[in-house]
Tab-separated table of C-alpha atoms in Angstrom:
chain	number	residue	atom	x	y	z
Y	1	UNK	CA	118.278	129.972	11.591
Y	2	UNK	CA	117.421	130.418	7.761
Y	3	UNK	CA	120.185	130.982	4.854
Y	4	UNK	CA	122.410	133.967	5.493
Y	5	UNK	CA	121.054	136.958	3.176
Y	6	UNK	CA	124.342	137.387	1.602
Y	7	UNK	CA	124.109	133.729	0.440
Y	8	UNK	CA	121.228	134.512	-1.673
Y	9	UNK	CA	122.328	138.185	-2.708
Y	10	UNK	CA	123.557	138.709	-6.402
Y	11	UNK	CA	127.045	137.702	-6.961
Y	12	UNK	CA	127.511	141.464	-7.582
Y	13	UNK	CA	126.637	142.483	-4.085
Y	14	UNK	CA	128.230	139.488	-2.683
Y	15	UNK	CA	131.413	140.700	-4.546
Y	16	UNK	CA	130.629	143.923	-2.994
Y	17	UNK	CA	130.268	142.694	0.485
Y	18	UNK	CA	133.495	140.769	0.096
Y	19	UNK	CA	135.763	143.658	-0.744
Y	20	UNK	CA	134.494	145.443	2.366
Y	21	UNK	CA	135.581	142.600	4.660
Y	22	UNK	CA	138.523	142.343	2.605
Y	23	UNK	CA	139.992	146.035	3.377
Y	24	UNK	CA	139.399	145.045	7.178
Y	25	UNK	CA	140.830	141.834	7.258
Y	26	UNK	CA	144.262	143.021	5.805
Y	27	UNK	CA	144.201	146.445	8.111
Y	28	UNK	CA	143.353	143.715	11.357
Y	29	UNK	CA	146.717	141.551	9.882
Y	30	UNK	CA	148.923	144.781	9.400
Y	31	UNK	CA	148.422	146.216	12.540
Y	32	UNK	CA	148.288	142.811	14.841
Y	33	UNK	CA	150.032	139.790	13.213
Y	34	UNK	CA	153.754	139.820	13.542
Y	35	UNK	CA	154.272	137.771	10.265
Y	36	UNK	CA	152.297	139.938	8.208
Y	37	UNK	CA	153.397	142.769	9.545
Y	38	UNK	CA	156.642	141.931	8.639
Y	39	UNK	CA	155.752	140.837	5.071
Y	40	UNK	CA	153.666	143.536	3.945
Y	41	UNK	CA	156.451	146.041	5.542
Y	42	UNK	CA	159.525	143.644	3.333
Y	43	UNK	CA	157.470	143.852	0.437
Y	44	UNK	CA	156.867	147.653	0.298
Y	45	UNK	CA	153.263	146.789	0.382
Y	46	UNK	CA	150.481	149.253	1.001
Y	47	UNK	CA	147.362	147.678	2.013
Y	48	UNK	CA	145.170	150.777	1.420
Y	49	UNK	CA	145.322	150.207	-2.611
Y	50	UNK	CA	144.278	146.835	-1.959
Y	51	UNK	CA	140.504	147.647	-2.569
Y	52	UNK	CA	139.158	144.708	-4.776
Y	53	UNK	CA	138.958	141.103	-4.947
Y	54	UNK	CA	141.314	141.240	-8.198
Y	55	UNK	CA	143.888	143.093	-6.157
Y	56	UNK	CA	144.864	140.717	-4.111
Y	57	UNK	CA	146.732	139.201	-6.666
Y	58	UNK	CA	149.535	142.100	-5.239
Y	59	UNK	CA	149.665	139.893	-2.210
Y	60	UNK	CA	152.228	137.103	-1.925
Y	61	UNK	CA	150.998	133.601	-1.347
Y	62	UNK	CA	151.043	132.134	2.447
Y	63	UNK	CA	152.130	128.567	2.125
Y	64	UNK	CA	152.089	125.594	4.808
Y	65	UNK	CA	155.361	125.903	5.189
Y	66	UNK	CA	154.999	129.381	6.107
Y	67	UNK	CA	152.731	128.460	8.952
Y	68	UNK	CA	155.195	125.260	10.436
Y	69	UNK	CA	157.994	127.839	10.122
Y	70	UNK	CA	156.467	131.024	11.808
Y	71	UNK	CA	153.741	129.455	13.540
Y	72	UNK	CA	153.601	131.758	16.538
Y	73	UNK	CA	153.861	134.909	14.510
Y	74	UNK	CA	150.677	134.356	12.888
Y	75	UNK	CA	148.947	134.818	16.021
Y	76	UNK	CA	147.447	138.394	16.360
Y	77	UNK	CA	146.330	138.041	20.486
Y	78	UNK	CA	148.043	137.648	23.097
Y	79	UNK	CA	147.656	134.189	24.396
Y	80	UNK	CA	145.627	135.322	27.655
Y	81	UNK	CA	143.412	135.559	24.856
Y	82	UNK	CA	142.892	131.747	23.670
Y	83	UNK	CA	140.731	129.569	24.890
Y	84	UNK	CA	141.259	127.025	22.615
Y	85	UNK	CA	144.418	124.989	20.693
Y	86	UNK	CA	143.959	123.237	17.835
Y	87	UNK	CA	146.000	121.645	15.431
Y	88	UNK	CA	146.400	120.420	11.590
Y	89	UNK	CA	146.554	116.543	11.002
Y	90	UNK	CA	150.129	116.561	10.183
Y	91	UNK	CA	149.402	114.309	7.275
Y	92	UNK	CA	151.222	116.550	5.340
Y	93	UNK	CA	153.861	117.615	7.414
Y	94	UNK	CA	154.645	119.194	10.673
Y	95	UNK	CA	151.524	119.658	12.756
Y	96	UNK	CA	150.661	123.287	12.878
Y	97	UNK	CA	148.953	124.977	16.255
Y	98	UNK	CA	146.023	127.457	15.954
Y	99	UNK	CA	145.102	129.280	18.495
Y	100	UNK	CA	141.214	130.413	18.558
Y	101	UNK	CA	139.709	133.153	20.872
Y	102	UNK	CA	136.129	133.162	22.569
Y	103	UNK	CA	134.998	135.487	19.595
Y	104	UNK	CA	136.805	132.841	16.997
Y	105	UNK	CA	134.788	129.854	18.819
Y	106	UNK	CA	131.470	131.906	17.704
Y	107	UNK	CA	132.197	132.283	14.265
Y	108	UNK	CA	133.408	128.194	13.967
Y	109	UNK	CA	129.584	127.497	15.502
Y	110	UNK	CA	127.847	129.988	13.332
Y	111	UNK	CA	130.115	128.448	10.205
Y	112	UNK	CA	128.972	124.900	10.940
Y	113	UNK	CA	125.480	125.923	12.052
Y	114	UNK	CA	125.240	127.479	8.343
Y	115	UNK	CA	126.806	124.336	6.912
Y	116	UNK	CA	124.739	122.005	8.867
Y	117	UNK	CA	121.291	123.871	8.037
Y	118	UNK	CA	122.577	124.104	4.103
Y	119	UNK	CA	122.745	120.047	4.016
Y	120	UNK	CA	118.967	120.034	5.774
Y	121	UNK	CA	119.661	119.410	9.700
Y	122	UNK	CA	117.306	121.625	11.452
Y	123	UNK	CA	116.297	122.558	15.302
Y	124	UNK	CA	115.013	119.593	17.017
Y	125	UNK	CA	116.729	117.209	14.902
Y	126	UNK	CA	119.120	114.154	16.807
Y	127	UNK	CA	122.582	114.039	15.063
Y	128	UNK	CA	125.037	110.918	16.306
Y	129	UNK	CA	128.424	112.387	16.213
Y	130	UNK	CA	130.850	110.003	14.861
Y	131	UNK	CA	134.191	111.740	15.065
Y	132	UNK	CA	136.911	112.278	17.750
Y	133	UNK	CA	136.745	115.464	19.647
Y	134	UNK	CA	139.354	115.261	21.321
Y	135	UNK	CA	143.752	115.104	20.280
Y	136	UNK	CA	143.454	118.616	19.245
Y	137	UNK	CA	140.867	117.865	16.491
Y	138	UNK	CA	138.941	120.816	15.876
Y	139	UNK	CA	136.573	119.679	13.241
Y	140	UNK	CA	134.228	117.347	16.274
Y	141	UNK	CA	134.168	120.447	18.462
Y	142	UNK	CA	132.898	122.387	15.761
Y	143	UNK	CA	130.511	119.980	14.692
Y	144	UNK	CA	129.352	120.357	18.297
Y	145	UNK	CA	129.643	123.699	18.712
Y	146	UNK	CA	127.591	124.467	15.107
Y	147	UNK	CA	124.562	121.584	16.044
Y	148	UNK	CA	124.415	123.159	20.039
Y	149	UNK	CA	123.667	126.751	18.211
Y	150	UNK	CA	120.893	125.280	15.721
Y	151	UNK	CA	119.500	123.778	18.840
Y	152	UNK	CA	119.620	120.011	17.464
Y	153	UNK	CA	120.812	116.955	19.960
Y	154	UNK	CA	124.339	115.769	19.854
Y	155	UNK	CA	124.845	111.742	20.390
Y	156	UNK	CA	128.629	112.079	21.184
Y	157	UNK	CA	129.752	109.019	20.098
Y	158	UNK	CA	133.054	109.145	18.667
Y	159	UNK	CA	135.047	107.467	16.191
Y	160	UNK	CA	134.969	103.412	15.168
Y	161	UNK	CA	133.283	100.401	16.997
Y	162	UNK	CA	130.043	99.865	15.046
Y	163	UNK	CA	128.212	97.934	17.690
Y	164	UNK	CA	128.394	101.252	20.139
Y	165	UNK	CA	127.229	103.319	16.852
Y	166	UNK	CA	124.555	100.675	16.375
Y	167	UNK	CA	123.452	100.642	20.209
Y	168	UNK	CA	122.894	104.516	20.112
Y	169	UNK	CA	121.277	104.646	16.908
Y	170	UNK	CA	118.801	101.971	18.020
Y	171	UNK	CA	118.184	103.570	21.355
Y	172	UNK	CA	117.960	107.680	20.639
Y	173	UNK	CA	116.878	107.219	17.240
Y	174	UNK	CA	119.478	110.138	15.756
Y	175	UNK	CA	118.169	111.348	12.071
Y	176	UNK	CA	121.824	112.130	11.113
Y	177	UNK	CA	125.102	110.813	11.217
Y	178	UNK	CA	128.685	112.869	10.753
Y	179	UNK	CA	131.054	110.566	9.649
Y	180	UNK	CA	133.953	108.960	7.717
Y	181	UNK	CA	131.627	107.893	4.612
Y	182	UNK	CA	133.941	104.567	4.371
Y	183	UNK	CA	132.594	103.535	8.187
Y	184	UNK	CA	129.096	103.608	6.571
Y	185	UNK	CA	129.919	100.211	5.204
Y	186	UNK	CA	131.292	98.605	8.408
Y	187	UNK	CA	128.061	100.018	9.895
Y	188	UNK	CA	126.209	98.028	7.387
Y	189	UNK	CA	128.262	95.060	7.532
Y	190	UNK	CA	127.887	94.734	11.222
Y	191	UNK	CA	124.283	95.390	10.668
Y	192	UNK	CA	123.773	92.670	8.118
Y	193	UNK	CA	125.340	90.150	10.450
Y	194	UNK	CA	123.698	90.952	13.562
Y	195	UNK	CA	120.252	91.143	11.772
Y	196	UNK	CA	119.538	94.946	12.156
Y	197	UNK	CA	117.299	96.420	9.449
Y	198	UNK	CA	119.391	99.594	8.938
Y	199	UNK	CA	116.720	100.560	6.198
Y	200	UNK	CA	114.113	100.419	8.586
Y	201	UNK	CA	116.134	102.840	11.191
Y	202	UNK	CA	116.246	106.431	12.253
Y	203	UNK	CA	119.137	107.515	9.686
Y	204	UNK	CA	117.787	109.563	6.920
Y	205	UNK	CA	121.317	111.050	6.203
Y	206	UNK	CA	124.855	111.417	6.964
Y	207	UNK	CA	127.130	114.293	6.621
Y	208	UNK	CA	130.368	112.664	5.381
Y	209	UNK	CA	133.896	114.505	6.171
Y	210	UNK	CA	137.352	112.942	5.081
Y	211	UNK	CA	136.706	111.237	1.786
Y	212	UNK	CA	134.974	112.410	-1.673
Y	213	UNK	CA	131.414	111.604	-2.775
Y	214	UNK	CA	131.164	112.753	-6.312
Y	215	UNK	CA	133.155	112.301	-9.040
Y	216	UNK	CA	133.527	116.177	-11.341
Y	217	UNK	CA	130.472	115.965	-13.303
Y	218	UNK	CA	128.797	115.833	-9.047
Y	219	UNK	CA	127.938	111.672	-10.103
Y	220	UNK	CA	128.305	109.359	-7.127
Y	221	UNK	CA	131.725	108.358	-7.555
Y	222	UNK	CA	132.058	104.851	-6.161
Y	223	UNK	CA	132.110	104.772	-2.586
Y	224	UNK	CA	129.292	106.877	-2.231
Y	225	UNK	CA	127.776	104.477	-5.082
Y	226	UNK	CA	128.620	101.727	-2.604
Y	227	UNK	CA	126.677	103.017	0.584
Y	228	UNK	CA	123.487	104.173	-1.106
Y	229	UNK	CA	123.138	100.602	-3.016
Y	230	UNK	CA	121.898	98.936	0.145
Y	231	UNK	CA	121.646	101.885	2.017
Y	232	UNK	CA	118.440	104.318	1.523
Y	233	UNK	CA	119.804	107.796	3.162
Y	234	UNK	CA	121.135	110.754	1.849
Y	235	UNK	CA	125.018	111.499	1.229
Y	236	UNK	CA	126.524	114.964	2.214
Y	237	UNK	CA	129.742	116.122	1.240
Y	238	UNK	CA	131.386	118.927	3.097
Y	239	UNK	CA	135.210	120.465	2.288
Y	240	UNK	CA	136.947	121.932	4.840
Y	241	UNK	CA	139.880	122.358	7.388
Y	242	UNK	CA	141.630	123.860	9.956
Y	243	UNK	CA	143.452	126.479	8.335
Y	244	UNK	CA	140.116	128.155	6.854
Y	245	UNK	CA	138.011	127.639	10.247
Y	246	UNK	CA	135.436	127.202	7.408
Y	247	UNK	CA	133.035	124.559	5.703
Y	248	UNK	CA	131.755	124.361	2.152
Y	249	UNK	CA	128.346	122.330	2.604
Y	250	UNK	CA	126.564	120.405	0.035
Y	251	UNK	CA	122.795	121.378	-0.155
Y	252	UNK	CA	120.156	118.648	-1.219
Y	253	UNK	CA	121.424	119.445	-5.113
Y	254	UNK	CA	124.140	117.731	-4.423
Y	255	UNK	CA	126.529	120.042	-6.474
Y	256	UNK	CA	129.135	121.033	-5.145
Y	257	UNK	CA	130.021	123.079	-1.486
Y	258	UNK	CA	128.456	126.246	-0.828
Y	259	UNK	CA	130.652	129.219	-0.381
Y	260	UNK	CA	130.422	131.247	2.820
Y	261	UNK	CA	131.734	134.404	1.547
Y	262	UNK	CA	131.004	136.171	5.342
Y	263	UNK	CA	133.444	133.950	6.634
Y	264	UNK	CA	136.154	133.346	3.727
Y	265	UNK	CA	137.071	135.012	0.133
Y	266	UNK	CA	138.331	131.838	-2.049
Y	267	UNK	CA	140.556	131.987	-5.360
Y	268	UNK	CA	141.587	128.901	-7.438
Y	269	UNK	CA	145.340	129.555	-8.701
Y	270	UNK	CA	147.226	128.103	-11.354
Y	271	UNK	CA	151.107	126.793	-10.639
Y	272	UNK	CA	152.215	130.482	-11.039
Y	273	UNK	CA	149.587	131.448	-8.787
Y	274	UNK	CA	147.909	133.564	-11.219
Y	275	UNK	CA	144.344	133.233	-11.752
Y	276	UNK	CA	142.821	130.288	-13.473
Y	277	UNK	CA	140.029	131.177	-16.423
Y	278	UNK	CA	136.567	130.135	-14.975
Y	279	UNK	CA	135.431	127.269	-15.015
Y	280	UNK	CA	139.247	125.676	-14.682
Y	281	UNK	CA	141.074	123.427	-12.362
Y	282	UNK	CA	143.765	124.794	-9.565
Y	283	UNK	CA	144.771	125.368	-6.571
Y	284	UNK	CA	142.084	126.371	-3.792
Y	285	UNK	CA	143.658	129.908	-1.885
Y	286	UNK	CA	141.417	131.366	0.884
Y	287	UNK	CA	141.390	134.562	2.825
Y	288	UNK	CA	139.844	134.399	5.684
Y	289	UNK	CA	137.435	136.925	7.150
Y	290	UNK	CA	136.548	137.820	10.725
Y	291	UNK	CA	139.214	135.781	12.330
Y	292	UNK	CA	140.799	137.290	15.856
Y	293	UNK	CA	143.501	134.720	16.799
Y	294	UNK	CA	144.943	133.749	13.201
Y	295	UNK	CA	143.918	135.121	10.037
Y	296	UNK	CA	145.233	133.829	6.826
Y	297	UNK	CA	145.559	135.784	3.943
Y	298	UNK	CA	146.098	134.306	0.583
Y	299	UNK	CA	146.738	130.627	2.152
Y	300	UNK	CA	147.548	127.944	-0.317
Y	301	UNK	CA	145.061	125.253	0.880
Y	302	UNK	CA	147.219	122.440	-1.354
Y	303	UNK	CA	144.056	120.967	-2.799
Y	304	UNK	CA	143.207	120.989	-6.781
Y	305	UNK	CA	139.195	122.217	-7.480
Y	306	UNK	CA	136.854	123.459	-9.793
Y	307	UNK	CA	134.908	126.443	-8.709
Y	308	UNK	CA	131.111	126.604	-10.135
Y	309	UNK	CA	129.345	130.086	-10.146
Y	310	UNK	CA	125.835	129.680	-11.741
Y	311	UNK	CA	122.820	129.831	-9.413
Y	312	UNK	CA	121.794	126.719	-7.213
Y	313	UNK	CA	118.277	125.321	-7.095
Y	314	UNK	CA	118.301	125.903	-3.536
Y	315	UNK	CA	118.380	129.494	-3.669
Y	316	UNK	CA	121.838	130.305	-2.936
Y	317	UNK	CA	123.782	132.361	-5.292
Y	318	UNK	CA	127.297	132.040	-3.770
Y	319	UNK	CA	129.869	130.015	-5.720
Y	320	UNK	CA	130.334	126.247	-4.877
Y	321	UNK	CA	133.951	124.358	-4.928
Y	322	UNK	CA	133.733	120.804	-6.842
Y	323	UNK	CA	134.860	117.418	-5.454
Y	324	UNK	CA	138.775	117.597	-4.703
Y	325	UNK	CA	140.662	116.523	-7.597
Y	326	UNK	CA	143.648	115.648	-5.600
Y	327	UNK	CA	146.362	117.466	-3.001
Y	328	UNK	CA	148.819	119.537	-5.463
Y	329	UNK	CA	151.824	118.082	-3.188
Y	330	UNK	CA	150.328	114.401	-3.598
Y	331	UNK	CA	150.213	114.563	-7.914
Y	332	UNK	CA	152.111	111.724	-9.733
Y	333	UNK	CA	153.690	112.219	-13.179
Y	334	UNK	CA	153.679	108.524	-14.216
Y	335	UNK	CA	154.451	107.366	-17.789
Y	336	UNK	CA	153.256	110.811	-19.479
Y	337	UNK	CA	150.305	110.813	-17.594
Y	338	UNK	CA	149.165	113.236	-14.333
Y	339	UNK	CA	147.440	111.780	-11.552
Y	340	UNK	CA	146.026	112.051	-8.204
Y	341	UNK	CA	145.489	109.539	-5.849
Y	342	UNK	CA	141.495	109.874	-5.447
Y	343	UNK	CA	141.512	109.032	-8.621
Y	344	UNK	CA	143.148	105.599	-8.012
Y	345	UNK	CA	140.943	105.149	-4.723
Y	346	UNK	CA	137.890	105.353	-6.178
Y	347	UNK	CA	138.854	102.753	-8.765
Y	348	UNK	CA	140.551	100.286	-6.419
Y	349	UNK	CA	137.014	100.794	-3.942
Y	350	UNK	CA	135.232	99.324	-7.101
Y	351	UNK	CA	136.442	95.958	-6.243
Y	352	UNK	CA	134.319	94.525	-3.487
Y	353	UNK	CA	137.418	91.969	-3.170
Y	354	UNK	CA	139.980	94.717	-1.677
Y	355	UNK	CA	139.772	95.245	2.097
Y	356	UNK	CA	142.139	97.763	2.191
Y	357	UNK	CA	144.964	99.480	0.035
Y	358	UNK	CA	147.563	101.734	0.236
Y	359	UNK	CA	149.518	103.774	-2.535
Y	360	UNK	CA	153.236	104.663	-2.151
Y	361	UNK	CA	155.338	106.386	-4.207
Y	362	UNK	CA	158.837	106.332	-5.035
Y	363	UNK	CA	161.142	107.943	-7.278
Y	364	UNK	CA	163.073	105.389	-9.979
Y	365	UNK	CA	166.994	105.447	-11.241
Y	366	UNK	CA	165.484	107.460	-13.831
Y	367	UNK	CA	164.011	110.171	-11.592
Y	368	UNK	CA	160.757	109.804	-12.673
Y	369	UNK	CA	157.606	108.429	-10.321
Y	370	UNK	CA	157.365	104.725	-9.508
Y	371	UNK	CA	153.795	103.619	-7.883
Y	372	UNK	CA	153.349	100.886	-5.873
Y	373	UNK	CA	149.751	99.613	-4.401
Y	374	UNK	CA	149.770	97.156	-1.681
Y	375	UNK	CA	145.864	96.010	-1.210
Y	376	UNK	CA	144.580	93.360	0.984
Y	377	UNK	CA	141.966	91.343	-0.831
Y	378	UNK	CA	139.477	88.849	0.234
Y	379	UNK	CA	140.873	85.903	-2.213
Y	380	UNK	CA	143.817	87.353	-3.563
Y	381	UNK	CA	144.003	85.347	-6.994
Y	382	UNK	CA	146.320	86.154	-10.087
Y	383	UNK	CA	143.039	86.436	-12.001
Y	384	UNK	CA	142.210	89.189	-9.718
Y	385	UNK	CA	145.257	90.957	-10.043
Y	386	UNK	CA	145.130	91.109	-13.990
Y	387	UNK	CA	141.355	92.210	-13.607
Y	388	UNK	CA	142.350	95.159	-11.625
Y	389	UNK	CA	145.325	95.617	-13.480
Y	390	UNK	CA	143.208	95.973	-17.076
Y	391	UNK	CA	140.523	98.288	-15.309
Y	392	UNK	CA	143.485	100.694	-14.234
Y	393	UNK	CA	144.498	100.643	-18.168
Y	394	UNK	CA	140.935	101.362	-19.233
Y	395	UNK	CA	139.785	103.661	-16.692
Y	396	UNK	CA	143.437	105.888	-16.014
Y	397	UNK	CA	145.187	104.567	-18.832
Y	398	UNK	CA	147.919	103.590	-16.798
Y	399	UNK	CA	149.395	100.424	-15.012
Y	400	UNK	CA	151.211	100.257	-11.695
Y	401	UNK	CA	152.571	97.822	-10.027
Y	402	UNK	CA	149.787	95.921	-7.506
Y	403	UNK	CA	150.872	93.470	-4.829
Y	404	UNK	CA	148.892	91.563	-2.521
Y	405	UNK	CA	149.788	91.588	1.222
Y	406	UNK	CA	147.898	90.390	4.230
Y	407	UNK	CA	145.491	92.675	6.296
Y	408	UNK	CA	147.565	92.605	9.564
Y	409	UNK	CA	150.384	94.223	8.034
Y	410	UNK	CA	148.234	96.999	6.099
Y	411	UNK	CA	146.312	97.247	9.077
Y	412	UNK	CA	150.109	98.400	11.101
Y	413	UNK	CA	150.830	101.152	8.310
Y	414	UNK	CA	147.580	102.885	7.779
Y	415	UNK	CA	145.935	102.887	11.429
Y	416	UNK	CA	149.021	104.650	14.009
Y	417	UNK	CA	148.564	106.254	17.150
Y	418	UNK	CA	149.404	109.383	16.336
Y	419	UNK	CA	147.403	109.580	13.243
Y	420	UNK	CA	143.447	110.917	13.555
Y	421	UNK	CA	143.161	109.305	10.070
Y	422	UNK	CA	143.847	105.927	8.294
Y	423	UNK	CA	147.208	106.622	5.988
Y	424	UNK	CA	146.697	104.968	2.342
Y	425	UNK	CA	149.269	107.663	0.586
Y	426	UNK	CA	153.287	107.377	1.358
Y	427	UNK	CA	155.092	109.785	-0.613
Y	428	UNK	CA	159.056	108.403	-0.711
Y	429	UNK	CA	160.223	110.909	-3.445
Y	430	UNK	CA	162.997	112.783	-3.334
């Protein structure tokens, strides 16, 4: 497969393009999803004067509360029709169920075929997939489904135990990895102290889902800074989730994820959900295009970007989304100052000390935000503490309060059963 031609058409014809998928997306939702239906019928909307990319700001919003509410009237075929259920994380709230057809499966393989060829994995190649597939996830059957159409192998290996990872590197020789880009350095621990050369292996690069990379300005931010210190392979960063179906991929550039704009039409929306001027920070919304089972229109993603629209090096014209600056529902007001808990990740991941960490917050007598960091550190000294403590000042101009606790009893909040990810982020506000 070689880059879509609409990736490296003008932006005018990919405009264009867009606004023809648009006017069949919305007549698809009118005539076979219940909720939208409804909506557009409430609303005294017409969809035929929807005709441009600008017009659909005469569309209301479709939250994530829209979706846990009317879940099942989002679906637009009848369920004879699925043949597969998948659902959100539920990190941030009630688990939502999508239902995907045989024709919806295709388009989640070509979209991570695209994405997978856009960060350099090509036919032939040996990836070692690192993530669950299972619990309703749908991001590792994707990642299956999108390597099995670019003809590559698939090392199905699943999440955690780095001596398993280690035995199937060493023995198929995979060139990628797709994983959590903090289980790079427990692969590289484990590595170090059974005497494995992990330089001299396989791995040229991984594709990393879950966590950021790059800081705005597309420098590695600190984890990322972390892996590639001892490790010599190349980072990927990829954005997606369930709701979209849909990937943006980093290329080699390493600046930002590329847009798909055959598979999704994405806005970035201030807090009145009107447009932001280019080049500024909001809220990612995404219509999604050539979806059978449940189409989204105007869905509120939750997540705070910067979209970038000049030309790529690598010959793609479409638009790229920045690093996530944070999730909209997860900012903190704290002491005159906004903030978002990447932010305070990244910093606390600067200290090879801290094992683990997790930020909760709380709302005060005064009704404004409290934080509160629990970490697990190696030698958890006072002189630590007030090192940490100034480089929060310095760095965020802010500083919360920081206890030390042991590992076992981080280790019980942030890894559950019923959680496909680690939780470092309790929100207690009222």
């Amino acid at each position: 497969m070689d880059i879509p031609s609409i990736e490296t058409a003008s932006q005018q014809e990919i405009k264009a393009y867009q606004e023809l998928r648009l006017k069949e997306a919305l007549h698809y939702a009118a005539t076979n999803s219940p909720y939208y239906k409804r909506l557009f019928s409430n609303e005294n909307i017409a969809i035929d004067t929807i005709t441009t990319l600008e017009d659909l700001q005469q569309l209301p919003v479709t939250t994530k509360e829209h979706l846990q509410e009317y879940n099942d009237d989002f679906l637009c075929v009848p369920k004879s029709q699925i043949i597969d259920y998948t659902t959100t994380s539920g990190t941030s709230g009630r688990p939502v169920t999508f239902g995907l057809t045989d024709k919806d499966l295709d388009r989640l393989a070509y979209n991570e075929a695209i994405s997978f060829i856009c960060s350099g994995v090509k036919e032939g190649d040996v990836v070692q997939l690192m993530t669950t597939m299972d619990r309703r996830f749908m991001a590792g059957l994707a990642y299956f489904l999108g390597l099995r159409k670019i003809k590559a192998g698939v090392i199905r290996v699943g999440a955690g135990v780095p001596e398993l990872q280690w035995d199937s590197i060493l023995k198929y020789n995979p060139s990628y990895l797709i994983t959590v880009p903090s289980f790079l350095l427990k692969l590289i621990e484990y590595a170090e102290a059974n005497n494995i050369d992990y330089n001299a292996s396989s791995i040229k690069g991984a594709i990393c889902i879950g966590e950021p990379l790059r800081n705005q300005d597309f420098s590695n931010n600190t984890l990322s800074q972390k892996i590639t210190d001892k490790w010599d392979i190349k980072l990927f960063s990829t954005y997606a989730s369930t709701e979209m179906s849909t990937a943006f991929a980093e290329c080699e550039y390493s600046c930002g994820g590329h847009h798909h704009p055959e598979l999704i039409i994405a806005e970035v929306l201030d807090e009145n959900d009107k447009p932001v001027a280019n080049g500024n920070i909001g809220e990612l919304v995404v219509t999604t295009l050539g979806i059978e089972g449940m189409p989204l229109i105007r869905f509120k993603t939750g997540d705070i970007v910067q979209l970038h629209h000049e030309p790529c090096q690598c010959g793609r014209n479409t638009m790229r989304v920045g690093p996530v600056v944070g999730r909209k529902q997860q900012m903190i007001k704290y002491k005159g100052t906004t903030l978002y808990p990447p932010a305070m990740i990244d910093l606390l991941r600067s200290f090879p000390e801290i094992q683990n960490h997790i930020i909760q917050i709380s709302t005060n007598d005064l009704g404004t935000d409290e934080i509160l960091i629990k970490a697990a550190a190696i030698n958890p000294t006072e002189e630590l503490l007030v090192q940490i403590k100034d480089h929060f000042r310095a760095k965020l101009r802010v500083t919360p309060k920081i206890v030390f606790v042991s590992a076992e009893e981080l280790n019980s909040i942030m890894f559950t059963p019923m959680s496909r990810k680690p939780v470092n982020f309790i929100d207690k506000r009222v």
